[in-house]
């Protein structure tokens, strides 16, 4: 395997050093790295670049099997690599639903064969996401896919008894239930955040309380049964308060926020452009500020993309007819850099925590056969991302690598750009572009 | 009319622009008492009535308006949409574009559909919103304002109130505000014209976020009538599916009020409430009415009722809108 020498990289934004990648691991740092390089070593000029552990997404929709017209495991993971990720958790709401060992193993194998990132399938909590009967959680946990995260994402596990059973059951294999918190009866037909803007534009409201009520119930359930709970795409200031309270009580709850909820607000619904239609919906500027604050102070543990590709026909229509969701793998890191690093509220070490080590820990993929989210240290797997913190770039939807173009950031200028990504020492991205063929012209995967 | 290419919302009209439409409508109304009602103004232009939702009265009003301006009229009844896996709004729009429509009058069940039609780059035509979901119905607000101005601002020397606004008048809008595009449009336009608006409804039928609207909100119709003596009362239609009894529970929906009887007792305009209004006050309803629910026959058929007049004023106002959007009359409409 080709060895790589990253010259002058700044691990977590610290002092510049040289980093030698060999045999899939970080082989040496500093002077040892230079002396360890040989004639065959490929040198990467990393002067001025921040070196991060490879990013880990706990919430990705890869759409395969079932909606390969929107995204495939291969196209989605290539986009993920371009966004600096070395691992993604593939959500279960595919067709068929990932509610059996067979489907999660299929997705896991597709990910392994594509070779862009490690794909960790998420298993459905209930059969067919129907919310009535537990899926075979144990079979998925003990399959080759080693599932640890279970979620009916897209649907809320709204039955309190089913939620309780799920929380209890996954303790046997240290699993976690990732809840899509949405009280269904309060959100029938809901189209956007319920507030001043929805009242004016006449789109049915999705009230904050529909999220907060479920989170409040679930943290109490998690406390009662002593289980781990993860809250998907937390979107309101009130949800932050509940999670803060639960953590102070010692409840084992973790929470994620999406990049779009850190940046965009419900004011965008005034355009009626379905690119801004997402679930949970874009909230108010006050919510955005509360989410940024909570991410910076650790109340919210991680940033997860909720990358949700959709075909053009599912967005090229009136708002009510359009699908919920937006792509996000290739813009996640730049949005965190723009909203929190550039503003001085987080360091690059914080970024490594919220986009790599913490999500890997929640998904229990920081150990096992292909550990992710590990420190940048000698002997660790060489899952690494090089970021140019000074780069400013304008998002051009057609230049992104996802098979779908439903990004809400077209034309927007962002700071921070992924220059290179390494998966166990092998470059998946160099000079900002996916490495589609090896130097000898063969597909490296 | 510098800049205004479409009429999507009552918010598109500023004070001068709204007055210009109403004054033009007054001119149009004057021509409608002639024996020959037809004007040659839009000869050779094509107006498409694109209706995704049944509304015979609004469609024929626009149709009459366009025909009296000599435009060619195409009625396109597109039942269903991409929601029901019919032809998508985009493909319908591209079809109209290919046919050379100069104006598209659109009625759609989805809020914002006219906005998409105007701004997604699918058509070049002027877009007139004839009612979209629970968002806006600007020509309804214009015909209501036209009617209010005739009765409350006009005098014997100026029966249509030409040049005047509605400053100093107080209008109570009563009923299902939550689902009403008529209420949203009227709140904005009446505010623009200087009127004071009070919305009256059970709290379940007032949207969260109403605090930002330029109006007052009351849950007490008797109190508003007794204490504030409004100059006009506009009753909104209450749709069957909002009610408790009869299908509500079976369909899994939770009704917005306990029963039609309780609604009528609390928010209906009956003979007693009609008597409590000041002598000059008028009663409006956008139609179609539920007699016996939100409005009694006494009120609907009383001398104060201007409900039939609203319909004829609708044609004049829609003539004015089409004329101003298509015929190049620009002054005063900004």
XYZ file of C-alpha atoms in Angstrom:
779
model
C 0.000 0.000 0.000
C 1.231 3.471 -0.889
C 2.456 5.464 2.070
C 1.549 9.148 2.385
C 3.370 11.976 4.117
C 1.171 14.937 5.070
C 3.608 17.891 5.304
C 2.851 20.725 7.650
C -0.638 19.674 8.735
C -2.192 21.135 11.902
C -3.841 18.350 13.912
C -7.070 19.794 15.365
C -5.808 23.241 14.383
C -2.726 22.980 16.613
C 0.987 23.308 15.811
C 1.935 22.204 12.303
C 3.613 18.835 11.981
C 4.313 16.067 9.479
C 2.178 12.936 9.538
C 3.179 9.604 7.969
C 0.404 7.200 6.942
C 1.490 3.616 6.358
C -0.218 0.235 6.464
C -3.557 1.934 7.118
C -2.379 3.588 10.289
C -0.818 6.803 11.504
C 2.758 5.501 11.466
C 4.644 8.525 12.756
C 4.380 12.217 13.605
C 6.920 15.074 13.350
C 10.585 14.316 12.582
C 9.882 10.563 12.779
C 7.384 10.986 9.972
C 9.933 12.628 7.697
C 12.614 10.045 8.438
C 10.101 7.233 7.980
C 9.203 8.305 4.448
C 10.881 6.520 1.571
C 11.189 6.956 -2.185
C 7.721 5.517 -2.749
C 6.026 7.835 -0.289
C 3.525 10.291 -1.797
C 3.864 13.723 -0.227
C 0.760 15.830 0.339
C 1.357 19.526 0.922
C -0.767 20.222 3.984
C 0.670 23.619 4.783
C -2.068 25.708 6.429
C -4.491 22.786 6.495
C -6.286 21.491 9.576
C -6.040 17.739 10.146
C -9.143 16.132 11.647
C -10.061 12.558 12.399
C -12.258 11.299 9.546
C -15.798 12.570 10.024
C -18.528 10.187 11.161
C -22.173 10.816 10.269
C -24.747 9.221 12.528
C -27.651 10.107 10.222
C -27.433 9.557 6.452
C -30.115 8.495 3.992
C -28.422 6.499 1.235
C -31.797 5.489 -0.311
C -30.542 2.057 -1.413
C -32.292 -0.362 -1.623
C -35.399 1.095 -3.217
C -34.785 4.657 -4.357
C -31.655 4.320 -6.430
C -32.996 7.136 -8.615
C -32.293 9.538 -5.727
C -29.062 8.056 -4.350
C -27.152 4.791 -4.186
C -24.781 3.545 -1.547
C -21.974 4.224 -4.015
C -23.021 7.786 -4.977
C -23.918 8.731 -1.418
C -20.696 7.438 0.099
C -18.655 9.157 -2.622
C -20.383 12.397 -1.666
C -19.660 11.586 1.972
C -15.952 11.166 1.276
C -15.953 14.477 -0.605
C -17.459 16.011 2.518
C -14.642 14.653 4.677
C -16.446 11.623 6.077
C -14.876 8.224 6.580
C -18.006 6.616 8.036
C -21.754 7.052 7.716
C -24.697 5.442 9.436
C -27.265 4.512 6.794
C -30.824 5.125 7.941
C -33.329 2.300 7.867
C -36.215 3.860 5.918
C -35.337 2.178 2.638
C -37.562 -0.058 0.526
C -37.579 -2.724 1.770
C -37.070 -1.287 5.237
C -33.828 -2.248 6.967
C -35.672 -4.241 9.608
C -33.997 -7.617 9.117
C -30.465 -8.973 9.248
C -30.696 -9.589 5.499
C -31.286 -5.961 4.540
C -28.717 -4.472 6.918
C -26.116 -6.946 5.680
C -26.960 -5.999 2.090
C -26.403 -2.312 2.806
C -23.240 -3.065 4.761
C -21.827 -5.124 1.865
C -22.744 -2.457 -0.690
C -20.828 0.023 1.435
C -17.819 -2.240 1.759
C -17.780 -2.913 -1.983
C -18.067 0.786 -2.831
C -15.118 1.491 -0.576
C -15.564 5.231 -0.079
C -16.400 5.185 3.637
C -17.363 2.617 6.246
C -21.126 2.137 6.067
C -22.783 1.245 9.348
C -26.425 0.351 8.767
C -29.039 1.596 11.207
C -31.705 -0.985 11.989
C -35.395 -0.207 12.163
C -36.951 -0.283 15.621
C -40.266 -1.651 14.390
C -41.215 -3.948 11.540
C -41.739 -1.858 8.439
C -41.392 1.334 10.533
C -45.033 0.723 11.377
C -44.575 1.383 15.077
C -46.387 -1.687 16.298
C -44.019 -4.674 16.546
C -40.321 -4.758 17.424
C -38.089 -5.673 14.494
C -35.525 -8.432 15.081
C -33.096 -6.103 16.795
C -30.918 -8.911 18.113
C -30.530 -10.519 14.694
C -29.407 -7.202 13.245
C -27.022 -6.610 16.131
C -25.441 -10.010 15.680
C -25.291 -9.856 11.863
C -22.171 -9.004 9.885
C -23.386 -5.410 9.942
C -23.040 -5.337 13.770
C -25.933 -2.876 14.157
C -25.875 -0.790 17.327
C -28.069 2.166 16.342
C -31.786 1.536 15.869
C -34.205 4.095 14.527
C -37.570 4.397 12.796
C -36.341 7.764 11.502
C -38.909 9.377 9.266
C -41.439 8.023 11.733
C -41.581 8.579 15.464
C -41.744 5.569 17.785
C -44.827 7.168 19.271
C -46.266 4.226 21.210
C -44.784 4.671 24.683
C -44.831 0.933 25.405
C -43.026 0.050 22.186
C -40.467 2.763 22.943
C -39.954 1.422 26.427
C -39.479 -2.143 25.178
C -37.013 -1.002 22.516
C -34.979 1.011 25.008
C -34.815 -1.975 27.327
C -34.172 -4.622 24.692
C -31.094 -3.059 23.092
C -29.284 -2.951 26.438
C -28.362 -6.595 25.790
C -25.920 -5.537 23.066
C -25.168 -1.953 24.141
C -27.421 -0.541 21.452
C -29.092 2.841 21.345
C -32.510 3.993 20.154
C -32.273 7.079 17.939
C -35.652 8.731 18.152
C -37.254 10.879 15.480
C -39.196 12.995 17.955
C -42.491 13.963 16.339
C -45.826 13.501 18.049
C -47.861 12.273 15.076
C -51.294 13.562 16.054
C -49.965 17.093 16.611
C -48.339 17.102 13.184
C -50.981 15.676 10.835
C -50.415 17.347 7.471
C -47.733 19.614 8.941
C -45.672 21.502 6.391
C -43.462 23.953 8.279
C -42.706 25.391 11.718
C -45.855 26.692 13.377
C -45.457 30.368 14.161
C -45.730 33.820 12.692
C -44.496 32.775 9.259
C -46.797 29.755 8.907
C -49.743 31.898 9.978
C -48.959 34.333 7.200
C -48.062 31.995 4.347
C -50.866 29.571 5.119
C -48.870 26.349 5.417
C -50.002 23.882 8.090
C -47.928 24.235 11.250
C -45.517 21.733 12.882
C -45.456 22.987 16.455
C -42.290 22.835 18.559
C -44.260 21.107 21.303
C -44.722 18.053 19.051
C -40.961 17.482 19.247
C -40.488 18.563 22.832
C -43.289 16.402 24.240
C -41.745 13.243 22.778
C -38.241 14.135 23.965
C -39.553 14.831 27.456
C -41.355 11.495 27.529
C -38.375 9.600 26.172
C -35.755 10.977 28.567
C -38.054 9.958 31.429
C -38.477 6.500 29.912
C -34.715 6.186 29.430
C -34.183 7.156 33.057
C -36.798 4.692 34.263
C -35.336 1.709 32.436
C -31.690 2.792 32.593
C -31.149 2.839 28.850
C -29.339 4.963 26.307
C -31.421 7.369 24.228
C -30.258 9.383 21.245
C -32.366 12.285 19.962
C -32.216 12.778 16.213
C -32.164 16.232 14.578
C -33.136 18.286 17.625
C -34.557 21.548 16.317
C -36.053 23.755 19.033
C -34.863 25.859 21.943
C -37.321 23.993 24.156
C -35.795 20.633 23.202
C -32.396 21.990 24.231
C -33.770 22.849 27.662
C -35.203 19.356 28.125
C -31.956 17.652 27.109
C -29.980 19.990 29.359
C -32.260 19.094 32.271
C -31.998 15.366 31.507
C -28.211 15.447 31.353
C -28.070 17.311 34.654
C -30.119 14.476 36.120
C -27.618 11.954 34.814
C -29.896 10.445 32.185
C -27.971 8.706 29.378
C -29.241 10.917 26.576
C -27.303 12.237 23.599
C -28.552 14.624 20.949
C -27.749 15.670 17.426
C -28.343 18.829 15.430
C -28.254 19.113 11.658
C -26.209 21.704 9.774
C -29.368 23.198 8.288
C -30.916 23.775 11.689
C -27.721 25.618 12.643
C -28.044 28.001 9.703
C -31.478 28.307 8.092
C -34.795 29.630 9.451
C -38.504 29.328 8.695
C -38.375 32.701 6.928
C -37.215 30.751 3.858
C -40.665 29.154 3.554
C -41.885 32.497 2.251
C -40.299 31.530 -1.071
C -42.501 28.393 -1.246
C -39.410 26.712 -2.710
C -39.548 23.061 -1.548
C -35.759 23.000 -1.294
C -36.420 24.436 2.158
C -38.987 21.816 3.106
C -37.476 19.477 5.672
C -38.560 17.442 8.672
C -38.290 18.604 11.414
C -38.889 21.970 9.796
C -36.615 24.976 9.782
C -37.343 26.915 12.960
C -36.910 30.510 14.097
C -33.754 32.575 14.484
C -34.110 32.187 18.269
C -34.083 28.407 17.889
C -31.011 28.571 15.653
C -29.185 30.591 18.275
C -30.182 28.170 21.050
C -28.930 25.223 18.977
C -25.576 26.884 18.310
C -25.206 27.684 21.982
C -26.130 24.125 22.975
C -23.666 22.601 20.517
C -20.906 24.858 21.787
C -21.604 24.080 25.458
C -21.977 20.330 24.890
C -25.692 19.993 25.602
C -26.006 18.848 22.000
C -23.374 16.166 21.477
C -22.974 15.957 17.732
C -23.720 17.341 14.292
C -25.386 14.817 11.985
C -26.308 15.605 8.411
C -29.739 14.000 7.891
C -28.557 13.935 4.268
C -31.847 13.292 2.458
C -31.488 13.143 -1.326
C -34.632 13.436 -3.444
C -35.226 13.310 -7.180
C -36.019 16.535 -9.012
C -39.627 15.584 -9.550
C -40.066 15.242 -5.797
C -38.967 18.881 -5.343
C -40.038 20.530 -8.631
C -43.613 21.066 -7.514
C -45.794 22.940 -5.084
C -44.670 22.926 -1.424
C -47.386 20.633 -0.079
C -46.692 18.010 -2.743
C -42.907 18.012 -2.254
C -40.868 15.524 -0.248
C -39.227 16.509 3.041
C -35.455 16.662 3.155
C -32.247 18.200 1.848
C -28.791 16.926 0.989
C -26.013 17.781 3.408
C -22.941 15.516 3.359
C -20.757 17.905 1.362
C -21.755 21.069 3.184
C -21.848 19.879 6.815
C -18.278 20.673 7.788
C -18.249 24.074 6.006
C -21.461 25.073 7.781
C -20.062 24.155 11.185
C -16.888 26.045 10.295
C -18.852 29.074 9.119
C -21.366 29.256 11.948
C -19.262 28.176 14.923
C -15.512 28.134 14.232
C -15.276 31.380 12.311
C -17.389 33.076 14.955
C -15.011 31.899 17.678
C -17.559 29.760 19.520
C -15.868 26.432 18.807
C -12.332 25.219 18.150
C -11.233 22.641 15.588
C -10.855 20.220 18.488
C -14.535 20.804 19.211
C -15.309 20.126 15.556
C -13.423 16.823 15.782
C -15.540 15.964 18.794
C -18.970 16.822 17.365
C -18.331 15.433 13.873
C -16.102 12.439 14.604
C -15.281 11.096 18.054
C -18.680 11.683 19.710
C -20.822 10.252 16.900
C -18.479 7.254 16.663
C -18.827 6.715 20.397
C -22.635 6.990 20.315
C -22.801 4.483 17.452
C -20.255 2.223 19.213
C -18.048 2.217 16.148
C -15.048 3.687 17.980
C -14.061 0.079 18.638
C -14.566 -3.101 16.651
C -13.085 -4.337 13.382
C -12.987 -0.896 11.699
C -12.674 1.715 14.450
C -13.701 5.274 13.606
C -13.544 8.614 15.382
C -10.172 7.814 16.945
C -7.586 10.420 18.004
C -4.936 11.645 15.569
C -2.125 9.643 17.191
C 0.548 7.136 16.265
C -0.864 3.639 15.881
C -4.431 4.751 15.283
C -6.246 3.925 12.025
C -5.443 6.513 9.391
C -9.012 7.783 8.947
C -8.247 11.445 8.406
C -9.566 14.596 6.803
C -7.571 17.630 5.684
C -9.499 20.893 5.712
C -8.523 24.269 4.294
C -9.974 26.597 6.932
C -9.270 29.735 4.888
C -11.017 28.597 1.710
C -14.221 30.402 0.866
C -16.360 28.814 -1.799
C -19.781 29.191 -3.325
C -22.050 26.165 -3.376
C -22.927 25.088 -6.922
C -25.537 22.298 -6.648
C -24.495 20.531 -9.832
C -20.892 20.335 -8.694
C -21.788 18.409 -5.560
C -21.364 14.644 -5.825
C -24.664 13.418 -4.473
C -26.872 11.887 -7.144
C -29.524 14.422 -6.150
C -29.315 18.210 -6.270
C -31.715 19.196 -3.491
C -29.262 21.328 -1.564
C -30.687 24.489 -0.007
C -27.296 26.216 -0.143
C -26.948 26.890 -3.879
C -25.257 30.257 -4.379
C -24.368 30.563 -0.715
C -20.750 31.262 0.266
C -19.280 29.013 2.950
C -15.934 28.855 4.735
C -13.775 25.750 5.020
C -13.247 23.168 2.314
C -12.279 19.502 2.447
C -8.987 19.033 0.581
C -8.261 15.359 1.262
C -9.824 12.365 2.967
C -8.071 9.139 3.901
C -9.816 5.876 4.739
C -7.358 3.602 6.568
C -4.462 5.288 4.825
C -5.936 5.180 1.322
C -6.854 8.572 -0.196
C -10.534 8.757 -1.154
C -10.308 12.492 -1.839
C -7.256 14.458 -3.014
C -7.091 18.113 -4.107
C -10.742 18.436 -3.170
C -11.926 15.772 -5.632
C -12.887 12.120 -5.132
C -10.147 9.708 -6.204
C -12.077 7.692 -8.765
C -9.142 5.737 -10.155
C -5.760 4.748 -8.813
C -2.523 6.033 -10.336
C -2.338 2.974 -12.570
C -5.832 3.657 -13.882
C -7.641 0.924 -11.999
C -10.528 1.458 -9.672
C -8.948 1.277 -6.227
C -12.103 -0.122 -4.791
C -47.744 49.855 -12.416
C -44.019 49.779 -12.221
C -42.874 46.294 -11.541
C -46.015 44.414 -10.538
C -46.228 41.521 -12.979
C -48.408 39.236 -10.901
C -51.091 39.501 -8.240
C -50.269 36.762 -5.757
C -51.124 38.325 -2.424
C -52.903 41.340 -1.041
C -49.466 42.247 0.307
C -48.367 42.939 -3.276
C -50.473 46.135 -3.215
C -49.425 49.281 -1.434
C -51.896 52.068 -0.624
C -51.627 53.800 -3.991
C -51.725 50.508 -5.862
C -54.829 49.341 -4.044
C -56.623 52.639 -4.657
C -55.695 52.401 -8.320
C -57.287 48.970 -8.641
C -60.438 50.086 -6.857
C -60.717 53.233 -8.946
C -60.196 51.269 -12.147
C -62.821 48.803 -10.952
C -65.223 51.714 -10.508
C -64.660 52.666 -14.151
C -65.190 49.060 -15.161
C -68.369 48.857 -13.104
C -69.700 51.948 -14.878
C -69.269 50.265 -18.243
C -71.251 47.283 -17.013
C -74.472 49.257 -16.806
C -74.307 49.989 -20.516
C -76.257 47.949 -22.954
C -73.067 46.780 -24.670
C -70.851 45.604 -21.830
C -67.893 44.458 -23.871
C -64.687 46.526 -24.122
C -62.053 45.875 -26.793
C -59.134 46.356 -24.408
C -57.669 42.837 -24.286
C -58.543 41.733 -27.800
C -56.073 39.102 -28.964
C -54.811 38.324 -25.453
C -55.320 34.923 -23.886
C -56.386 34.408 -20.292
C -56.282 30.883 -18.882
C -58.411 29.976 -15.902
C -56.393 27.173 -14.313
C -58.535 25.635 -11.597
C -57.180 22.758 -9.538
C -60.035 23.178 -7.109
C -63.731 23.370 -7.847
C -65.000 26.915 -7.585
C -67.655 27.656 -10.131
C -68.436 31.120 -8.814
C -64.845 32.364 -8.859
C -64.161 30.818 -12.252
C -67.211 32.341 -13.944
C -66.422 35.687 -12.343
C -62.936 35.683 -13.879
C -64.352 34.322 -17.123
C -66.922 37.094 -17.363
C -64.263 39.688 -16.515
C -61.877 38.482 -19.215
C -64.610 38.133 -21.842
C -65.950 41.607 -21.200
C -62.452 42.870 -21.938
C -62.522 40.861 -25.206
C -59.777 38.451 -24.168
C -59.785 34.860 -25.357
C -60.552 32.650 -22.389
C -59.449 29.061 -21.877
C -60.861 27.183 -18.928
C -58.502 24.498 -17.712
C -59.985 22.375 -14.992
C -57.087 20.344 -13.676
C -58.613 18.149 -11.062
C -55.884 16.585 -8.983
C -52.228 17.421 -9.211
C -48.900 15.816 -8.462
C -50.374 15.112 -5.026
C -52.768 12.656 -6.583
C -50.275 11.542 -9.239
C -51.934 13.447 -12.034
C -49.992 15.821 -14.223
C -47.638 17.948 -12.202
C -48.092 21.683 -11.786
C -44.852 22.148 -13.695
C -46.023 20.183 -16.734
C -49.359 21.968 -16.734
C -47.495 25.280 -16.601
C -45.222 24.315 -19.481
C -48.292 23.379 -21.508
C -49.877 26.783 -20.895
C -46.604 28.476 -21.774
C -46.482 26.563 -25.068
C -50.042 27.697 -25.830
C -49.064 31.319 -25.379
C -51.107 32.295 -22.346
C -50.775 35.994 -21.473
C -52.304 35.600 -18.024
C -52.933 32.580 -15.853
C -55.628 32.797 -13.217
C -54.892 29.963 -10.817
C -56.931 28.375 -8.056
C -55.048 25.661 -6.171
C -55.478 23.699 -2.951
C -51.785 24.086 -2.072
C -50.678 27.334 -0.451
C -47.984 28.945 -2.564
C -48.822 27.194 -5.839
C -49.404 30.553 -7.632
C -46.092 31.769 -6.186
C -44.336 28.723 -7.662
C -46.074 29.268 -10.982
C -44.930 32.892 -11.062
C -41.380 32.398 -9.852
C -40.153 28.897 -10.799
C -39.382 29.995 -14.357
C -41.979 27.755 -15.947
C -44.158 30.460 -17.544
C -43.815 34.072 -18.712
C -47.501 34.865 -18.219
C -48.868 37.196 -15.575
C -50.174 35.104 -12.682
C -53.320 36.011 -10.776
C -53.976 34.132 -7.559
C -57.626 33.101 -7.458
C -57.212 31.409 -4.086
C -54.388 29.158 -2.874
C -54.866 26.754 0.005
C -55.080 28.637 3.274
C -52.883 31.462 2.033
C -54.386 34.265 -0.089
C -57.311 35.246 -2.281
C -56.430 38.824 -3.216
C -59.240 39.533 -5.700
C -61.770 38.540 -3.033
C -60.225 41.107 -0.694
C -60.302 43.701 -3.472
C -63.983 43.113 -4.208
C -64.732 43.249 -0.488
C -62.827 46.518 -0.186
C -64.615 47.865 -3.253
C -67.965 46.990 -1.698
C -67.005 48.449 1.685
C -65.791 51.650 0.056
C -69.056 52.146 -1.847
C -71.116 51.798 1.305
C -68.906 53.328 3.955
C -66.743 55.926 2.170
C -68.726 56.993 -0.886
C -71.212 59.844 -0.787
C -74.015 61.070 -3.031
C -71.571 63.037 -5.185
C -69.080 60.132 -5.344
C -71.081 56.916 -4.974
C -68.099 54.614 -5.594
C -65.801 56.510 -3.242
C -63.287 57.028 -6.055
C -59.921 58.148 -4.744
C -60.864 57.351 -1.146
C -59.570 54.687 1.217
C -61.196 53.084 4.272
C -59.542 55.163 7.000
C -61.643 55.245 10.150
C -63.788 52.235 9.368
C -63.900 49.158 11.556
C -64.497 45.708 10.071
C -65.152 42.556 12.101
C -64.205 39.316 10.322
C -65.951 36.386 11.984
C -65.386 32.657 11.684
C -62.774 30.151 10.581
C -59.769 32.443 10.349
C -57.301 29.543 10.640
C -58.204 27.991 7.294
C -59.301 31.187 5.554
C -57.415 32.761 2.688
C -60.196 35.362 2.575
C -59.380 36.476 6.121
C -55.638 36.650 5.430
C -56.144 38.722 2.298
C -58.656 41.031 3.915
C -56.547 41.698 7.001
C -53.662 42.833 4.809
C -55.655 44.876 2.295
C -57.995 46.522 4.793
C -54.977 47.482 6.895
C -53.289 48.933 3.814
C -56.438 50.972 3.149
C -56.495 52.358 6.678
C -59.348 50.294 8.122
C -59.278 48.712 11.561
C -59.878 44.962 11.599
C -61.024 42.722 14.438
C -60.949 38.963 13.903
C -63.603 37.102 15.875
C -63.404 33.330 16.212
C -63.161 30.491 18.700
C -59.490 30.220 19.765
C -59.157 26.889 17.931
C -59.810 28.636 14.626
C -57.228 31.390 15.085
C -53.705 30.537 13.864
C -50.738 30.445 16.212
C -48.678 33.433 15.107
C -51.656 35.752 14.561
C -50.020 38.208 16.975
C -47.913 39.474 14.083
C -50.957 40.415 11.983
C -52.065 44.069 11.790
C -55.404 43.468 13.500
C -57.097 42.736 16.813
C -58.404 39.324 17.861
C -61.483 38.630 19.961
C -63.265 35.464 21.051
C -66.463 37.337 21.912
C -68.746 38.298 19.040
C -71.412 39.858 21.271
C -68.783 41.966 22.994
C -67.339 43.207 19.711
C -70.761 44.095 18.340
C -71.993 45.752 21.542
C -68.872 47.582 22.607
C -67.229 48.413 19.306
C -70.195 48.826 16.923
C -68.310 47.762 13.777
C -69.161 49.399 10.469
C -69.174 46.049 8.712
C -69.303 42.388 9.632
C -67.763 39.838 7.299
C -68.902 36.290 7.999
C -66.598 33.450 6.941
C -67.783 30.077 5.741
C -67.330 27.216 8.193
C -66.541 24.019 6.348
C -68.223 20.772 7.262
C -64.973 18.959 7.948
C -64.122 21.367 10.767
C -67.189 20.285 12.714
C -67.551 17.692 15.379
C -70.655 15.704 14.663
C -71.105 13.736 11.482
C -67.950 12.148 10.172
C -65.400 13.994 12.250
C -64.764 11.255 14.756
C -65.041 8.489 12.190
C -62.352 10.061 10.020
C -60.008 10.352 12.995
C -60.041 14.136 12.837
C -60.645 16.128 15.974
C -63.188 18.878 15.484
C -62.387 22.521 16.143
C -65.539 23.187 18.161
C -67.963 20.999 20.108
C -70.965 21.159 17.811
C -72.531 23.204 15.010
C -75.216 24.355 17.448
C -72.681 25.734 19.897
C -70.873 27.465 17.046
C -74.045 29.089 15.810
C -75.006 30.210 19.305
C -71.608 31.794 19.915
C -70.409 32.990 16.525
C -73.391 32.924 14.165
C -74.899 36.158 12.835
C -78.541 35.798 13.817
C -81.414 38.282 13.959
C -80.548 39.372 17.489
C -76.940 40.225 16.660
C -78.077 41.864 13.434
C -80.268 44.231 15.483
C -77.359 45.111 17.741
C -75.295 46.476 14.831
C -75.255 50.228 14.160
C -77.782 51.399 11.565
C -75.236 51.983 8.824
C -73.429 48.669 9.247
C -73.327 46.197 6.366
C -73.004 42.410 6.272
C -70.634 40.623 3.894
C -70.020 36.957 3.126
C -67.645 35.591 0.465
C -69.997 32.714 -0.313
C -71.077 30.054 -0.532
C -73.061 30.486 2.667
C -74.074 27.869 5.194
C -77.432 29.350 6.101
C -78.297 28.508 9.665
C -74.685 27.913 10.652
C -72.497 31.002 10.412
C -75.276 33.222 9.098
C -79.025 33.129 9.551
C -81.492 33.718 6.744
C -82.519 36.908 8.556
C -79.042 38.292 8.203
C -78.324 36.941 4.735
C -81.511 38.394 3.266
C -81.642 41.628 5.255
C -81.285 45.127 3.842
C -77.837 45.313 5.374
C -76.634 42.317 3.398
C -74.440 43.239 0.422
C -73.678 39.636 -0.422
C -75.222 39.663 -3.893
C -73.583 42.987 -4.669
C -70.216 41.455 -3.752
C -70.666 39.035 -6.637
C -71.254 41.725 -9.243
C -68.445 43.845 -7.838
C -66.216 40.787 -8.208
C -66.494 40.973 -11.992
C -65.566 44.673 -12.032
C -62.587 44.170 -9.737
C -61.300 41.216 -11.770
C -61.684 43.247 -14.969
C -59.556 45.926 -13.327
C -56.864 43.462 -12.266
C -56.613 41.822 -15.687
C -56.664 45.205 -17.367
C -53.907 46.624 -15.171
C -51.721 43.519 -15.501
C -52.138 43.101 -19.260
C -53.142 46.362 -20.902
C -50.233 48.508 -19.871
C -52.078 50.982 -17.713
C -49.258 51.731 -15.327
C -49.971 54.840 -13.344
C -50.604 54.645 -9.661
C -50.182 50.875 -9.440
C -46.779 50.213 -8.030
